[in-house]
XYZ file of C-alpha atoms in Angstrom:
325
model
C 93.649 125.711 114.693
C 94.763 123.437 117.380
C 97.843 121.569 117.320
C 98.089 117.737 118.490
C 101.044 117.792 118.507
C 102.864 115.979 121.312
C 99.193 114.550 122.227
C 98.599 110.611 122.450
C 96.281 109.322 119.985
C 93.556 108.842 122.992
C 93.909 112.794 123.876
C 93.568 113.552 120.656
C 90.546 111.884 120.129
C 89.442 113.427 123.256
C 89.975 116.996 122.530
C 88.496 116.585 119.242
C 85.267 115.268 120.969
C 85.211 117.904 123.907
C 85.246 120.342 120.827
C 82.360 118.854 119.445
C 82.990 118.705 115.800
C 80.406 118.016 113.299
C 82.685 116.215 110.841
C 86.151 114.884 111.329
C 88.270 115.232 107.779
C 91.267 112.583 107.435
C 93.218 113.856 104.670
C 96.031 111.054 105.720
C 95.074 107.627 106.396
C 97.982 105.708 105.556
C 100.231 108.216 104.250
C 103.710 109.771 106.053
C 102.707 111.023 109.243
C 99.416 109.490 109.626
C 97.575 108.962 113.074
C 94.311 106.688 112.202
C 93.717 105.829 115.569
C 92.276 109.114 116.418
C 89.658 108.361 113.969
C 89.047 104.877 115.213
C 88.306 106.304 118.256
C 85.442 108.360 116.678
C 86.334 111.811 117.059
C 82.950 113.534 115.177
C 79.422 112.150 114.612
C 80.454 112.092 110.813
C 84.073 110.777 109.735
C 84.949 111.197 105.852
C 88.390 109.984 104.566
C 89.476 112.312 101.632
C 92.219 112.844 99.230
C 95.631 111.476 100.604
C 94.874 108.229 100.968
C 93.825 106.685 97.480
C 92.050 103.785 99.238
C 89.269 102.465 101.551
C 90.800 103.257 105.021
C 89.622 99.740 107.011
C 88.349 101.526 109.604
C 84.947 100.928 110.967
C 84.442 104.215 111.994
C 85.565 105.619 109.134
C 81.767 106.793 107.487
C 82.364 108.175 103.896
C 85.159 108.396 101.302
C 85.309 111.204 98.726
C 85.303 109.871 95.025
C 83.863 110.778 91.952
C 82.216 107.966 89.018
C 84.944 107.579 87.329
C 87.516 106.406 89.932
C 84.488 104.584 91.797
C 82.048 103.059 89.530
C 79.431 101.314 91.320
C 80.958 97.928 90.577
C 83.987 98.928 92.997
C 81.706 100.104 95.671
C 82.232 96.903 97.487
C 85.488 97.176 98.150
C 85.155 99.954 100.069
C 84.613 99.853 104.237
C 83.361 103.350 103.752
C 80.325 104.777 101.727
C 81.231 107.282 98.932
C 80.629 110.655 99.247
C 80.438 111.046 94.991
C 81.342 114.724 93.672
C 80.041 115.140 90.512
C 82.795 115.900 88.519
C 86.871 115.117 89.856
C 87.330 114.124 93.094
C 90.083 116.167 93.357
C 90.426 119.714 94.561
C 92.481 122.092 92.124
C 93.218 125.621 92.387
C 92.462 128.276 89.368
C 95.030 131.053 91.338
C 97.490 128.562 90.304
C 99.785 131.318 88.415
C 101.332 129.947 85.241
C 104.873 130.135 84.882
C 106.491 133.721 83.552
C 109.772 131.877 82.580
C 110.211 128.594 81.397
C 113.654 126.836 81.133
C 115.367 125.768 77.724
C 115.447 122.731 76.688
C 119.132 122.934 76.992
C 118.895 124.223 80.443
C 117.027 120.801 81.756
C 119.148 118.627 79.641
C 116.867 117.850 76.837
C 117.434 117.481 73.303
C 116.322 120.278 71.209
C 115.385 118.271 67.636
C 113.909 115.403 69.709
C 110.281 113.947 70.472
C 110.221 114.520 74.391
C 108.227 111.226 76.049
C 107.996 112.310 79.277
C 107.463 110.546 82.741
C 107.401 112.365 85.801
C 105.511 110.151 88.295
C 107.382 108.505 91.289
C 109.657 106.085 90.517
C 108.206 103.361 92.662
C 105.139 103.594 90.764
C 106.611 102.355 87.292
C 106.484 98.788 86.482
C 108.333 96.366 83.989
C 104.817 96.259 82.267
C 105.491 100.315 81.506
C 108.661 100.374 80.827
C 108.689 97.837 77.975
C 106.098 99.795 76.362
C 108.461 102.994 76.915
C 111.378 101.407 75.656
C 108.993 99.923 72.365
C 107.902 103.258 72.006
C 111.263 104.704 71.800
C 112.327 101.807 69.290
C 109.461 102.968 67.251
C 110.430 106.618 67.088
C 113.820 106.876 66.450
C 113.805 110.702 67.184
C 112.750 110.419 70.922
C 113.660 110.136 74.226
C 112.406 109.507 77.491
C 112.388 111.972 80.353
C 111.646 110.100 83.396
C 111.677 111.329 87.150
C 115.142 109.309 88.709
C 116.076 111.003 91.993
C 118.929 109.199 92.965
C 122.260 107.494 91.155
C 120.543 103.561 92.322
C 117.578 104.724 90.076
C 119.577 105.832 87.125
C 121.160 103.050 87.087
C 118.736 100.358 87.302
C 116.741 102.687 84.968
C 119.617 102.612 82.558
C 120.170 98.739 82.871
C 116.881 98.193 82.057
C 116.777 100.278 78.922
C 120.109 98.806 77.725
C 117.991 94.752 78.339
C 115.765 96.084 75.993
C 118.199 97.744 73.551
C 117.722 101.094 74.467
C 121.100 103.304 74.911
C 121.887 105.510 78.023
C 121.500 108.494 75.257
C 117.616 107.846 74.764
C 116.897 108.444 78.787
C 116.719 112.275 79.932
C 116.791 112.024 83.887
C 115.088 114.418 86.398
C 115.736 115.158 89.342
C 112.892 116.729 92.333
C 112.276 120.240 92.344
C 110.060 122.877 94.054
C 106.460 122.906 92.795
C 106.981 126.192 91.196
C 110.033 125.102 88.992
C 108.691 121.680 88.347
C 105.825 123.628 86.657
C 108.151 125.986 84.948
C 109.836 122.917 83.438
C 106.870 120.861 82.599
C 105.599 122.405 79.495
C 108.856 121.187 77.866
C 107.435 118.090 77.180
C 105.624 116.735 73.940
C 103.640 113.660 75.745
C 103.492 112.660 79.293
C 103.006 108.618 79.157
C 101.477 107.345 82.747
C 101.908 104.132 84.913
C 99.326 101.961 85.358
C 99.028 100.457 88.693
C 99.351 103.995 90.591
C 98.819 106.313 87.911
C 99.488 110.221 88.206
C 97.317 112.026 90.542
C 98.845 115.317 91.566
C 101.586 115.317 89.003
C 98.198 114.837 86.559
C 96.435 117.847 87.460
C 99.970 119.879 87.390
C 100.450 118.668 84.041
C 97.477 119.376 82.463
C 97.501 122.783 83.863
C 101.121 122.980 82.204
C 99.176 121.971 78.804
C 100.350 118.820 78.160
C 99.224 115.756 77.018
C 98.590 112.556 79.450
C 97.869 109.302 78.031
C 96.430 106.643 80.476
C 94.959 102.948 81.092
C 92.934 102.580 83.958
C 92.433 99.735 86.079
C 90.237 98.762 88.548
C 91.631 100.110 91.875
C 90.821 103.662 93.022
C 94.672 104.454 92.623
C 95.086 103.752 88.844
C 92.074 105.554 87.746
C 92.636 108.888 89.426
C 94.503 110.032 85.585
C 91.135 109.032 83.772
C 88.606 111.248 86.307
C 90.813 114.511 85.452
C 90.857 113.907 81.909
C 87.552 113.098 81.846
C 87.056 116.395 83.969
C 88.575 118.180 81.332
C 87.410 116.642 78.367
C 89.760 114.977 76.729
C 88.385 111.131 77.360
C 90.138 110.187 74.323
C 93.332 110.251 75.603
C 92.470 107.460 78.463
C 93.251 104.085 76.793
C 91.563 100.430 77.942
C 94.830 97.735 77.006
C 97.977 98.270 77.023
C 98.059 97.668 72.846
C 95.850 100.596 73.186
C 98.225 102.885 75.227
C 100.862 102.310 72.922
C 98.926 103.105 69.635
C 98.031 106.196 70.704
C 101.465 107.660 72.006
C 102.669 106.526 69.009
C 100.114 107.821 66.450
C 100.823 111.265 68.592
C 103.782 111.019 68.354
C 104.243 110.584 64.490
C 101.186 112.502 63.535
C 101.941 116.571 64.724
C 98.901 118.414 63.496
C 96.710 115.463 66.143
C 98.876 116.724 69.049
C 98.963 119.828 68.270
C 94.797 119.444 68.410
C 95.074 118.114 71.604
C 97.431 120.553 73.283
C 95.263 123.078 71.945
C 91.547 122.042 73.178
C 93.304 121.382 76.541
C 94.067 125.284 76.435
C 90.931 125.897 75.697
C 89.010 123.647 78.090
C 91.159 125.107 81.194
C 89.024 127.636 81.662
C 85.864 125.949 80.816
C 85.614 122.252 82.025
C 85.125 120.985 85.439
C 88.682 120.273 86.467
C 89.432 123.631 87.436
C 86.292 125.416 88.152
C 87.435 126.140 92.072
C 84.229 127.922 92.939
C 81.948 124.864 91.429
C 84.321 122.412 93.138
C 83.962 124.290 96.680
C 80.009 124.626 96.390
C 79.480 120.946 95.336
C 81.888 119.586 98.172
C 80.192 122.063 100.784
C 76.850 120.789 99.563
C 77.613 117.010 100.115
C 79.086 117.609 103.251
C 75.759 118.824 104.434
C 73.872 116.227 103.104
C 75.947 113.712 105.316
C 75.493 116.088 108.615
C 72.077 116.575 107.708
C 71.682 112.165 107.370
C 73.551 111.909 110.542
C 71.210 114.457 112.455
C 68.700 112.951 111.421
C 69.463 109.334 112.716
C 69.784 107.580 109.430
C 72.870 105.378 108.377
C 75.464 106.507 106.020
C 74.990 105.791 102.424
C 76.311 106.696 99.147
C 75.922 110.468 98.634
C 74.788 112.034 95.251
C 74.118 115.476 94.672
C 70.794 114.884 92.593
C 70.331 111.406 91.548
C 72.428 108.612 91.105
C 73.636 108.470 87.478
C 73.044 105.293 85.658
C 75.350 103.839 83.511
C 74.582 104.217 79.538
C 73.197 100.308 78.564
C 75.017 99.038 75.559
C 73.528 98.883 72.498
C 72.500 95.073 71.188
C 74.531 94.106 68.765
């Protein structure tokens, strides 16, 4: 390990080169404590942008971008400076030593109702919309015996939180807040919900995987941007496709039909169970090999003198054509 800290940008870039790396990783971007221009500086013959940043970086030197077919389909290619380095599966990296909780909190103990129908969402609170939240609070209207626990930090958020419930006759009663925790007690606390309802514009991504792995339920609507569809590759990863939705008339049908109808949930929390251990999402050891192996391919492309391009391992899947009607 070497530490740039206190370095410039320009002797950053410089000890990285006098190193002579093979492939410079930027696992930032535009995230907190980001420093692109090392990378636009060209630090390593091959430059891949991967995992914090849930966008194309800009940056000319930037080669390859880590995605997977479902949060970059071929018709979003374009809008990316970078080529994609495609895993097979979920772009994301999860880990399988991920212990399970030994002791999870009462109901009582996080301040939820015990005879209640627990909606539940814990994404950041920037990344819920009006668009959401009237289909929260119309969900709530529809089942009476519900409420909605929903990540709120600070008192500002509560209360704007609250104010918008009460526009759209929701009471103060119906809205469970939580607050942050460490990520072994927000795990503990997570299988305490019934169904964990996403936003749409920057959709779970972390908080996603964690949930799953907690054995809950995620209902989602992609869009078209990397950010919104990063819900829809782990569910996909872990097969349940059914619970990603295509309108928001969709969404709502199905948290409500999950809602009302136990025995369906109660399927679904159990084939997620059983698909932990047996889907893509979080086979480490499969992850690690495919990653390693496209990671060669773009040394071995680079050696070689050729461009970057998109990077498959095997071919490039097709699309299934739809059927004439």
């Amino acid at each position: 390990y070497v530490s740039l800290v206190g370095m410039t940008d320009k002797q950053a870039a410089e000890r990285a080169r006098a190193d002579g790396l093979d492939i410079a990783v930027d696992m930032k971007v535009y995230t907190k404590g980001c420093r692109p221009l090392i990378f636009s500086q060209r630090v390593a013959p091959t430059q891949v942008s991967y995992l914090g940043y849930p966008g194309t970086s800009g940056i000319s030197n930037m080669d390859y971008f880590v995605g997977d077919p479902v949060t970059v389909p071929a018709k979003t290619r374009r809008f990316f400076n970078e080529k994609i380095i495609y895993m097979p599966n979920c772009y994301q990296a999860n880990d399988n030593l991920r212990p399970h909780p030994d002791v999870i909190p009462s109901k009582a103990e996080l301040g939820l109702p015990e005879d209640k129908f627990i909606f539940c969402s814990l994404n950041n609170p920037n990344k819920v919309t009006p668009v959401e939240y009237d289909i929260w609070m119309r969900l709530l209207h529809a089942v009476p015996d519900s409420v909605l626990w929903i990540l709120a930090p600070s008192e500002h958020q509560k209360k704007n939180l609250t104010d918008e419930a009460a526009a759209r006759g929701i009471g103060p009663e119906r809205l469970v807040f939580a607050g942050r925790l460490s990520i072994k007690a927000h795990l503990a606390r997570l299988p305490q919900a019934d169904l964990f309802l996403d936003t749409f514009n920057c959709c779970a991504h972390t908080t996603a995987s964690e949930t799953l792995w907690s054995g809950v339920p995620l209902i989602t609507k992609p869009g078209d941007q990397f950010a919104s569809r990063v819900a829809a590759s782990l569910l996909t990863a872990i097969g349940c496709e059914d619970l990603i939705t295509q309108s928001a008339e969709d969404y709502f049908d199905l948290a409500l039909k999950l809602a009302q109808d136990p025995d369906a949930l109660g399927q679904i929390k159990q084939r997620l169970k059983d698909n932990l251990w047996t889907t893509p999402l979080y086979d480490s050891e499969s992850y690690l090999r495919d990653f390693q192996d496209l990671m060669e391919k773009a040394v071995t492309r680079q050696r070689s003198g050729q461009a970057p391009k998109h990077l498959f391992l095997g071919e490039e899947p097709t699309s299934p054509k739809k059927k004439a009607r």
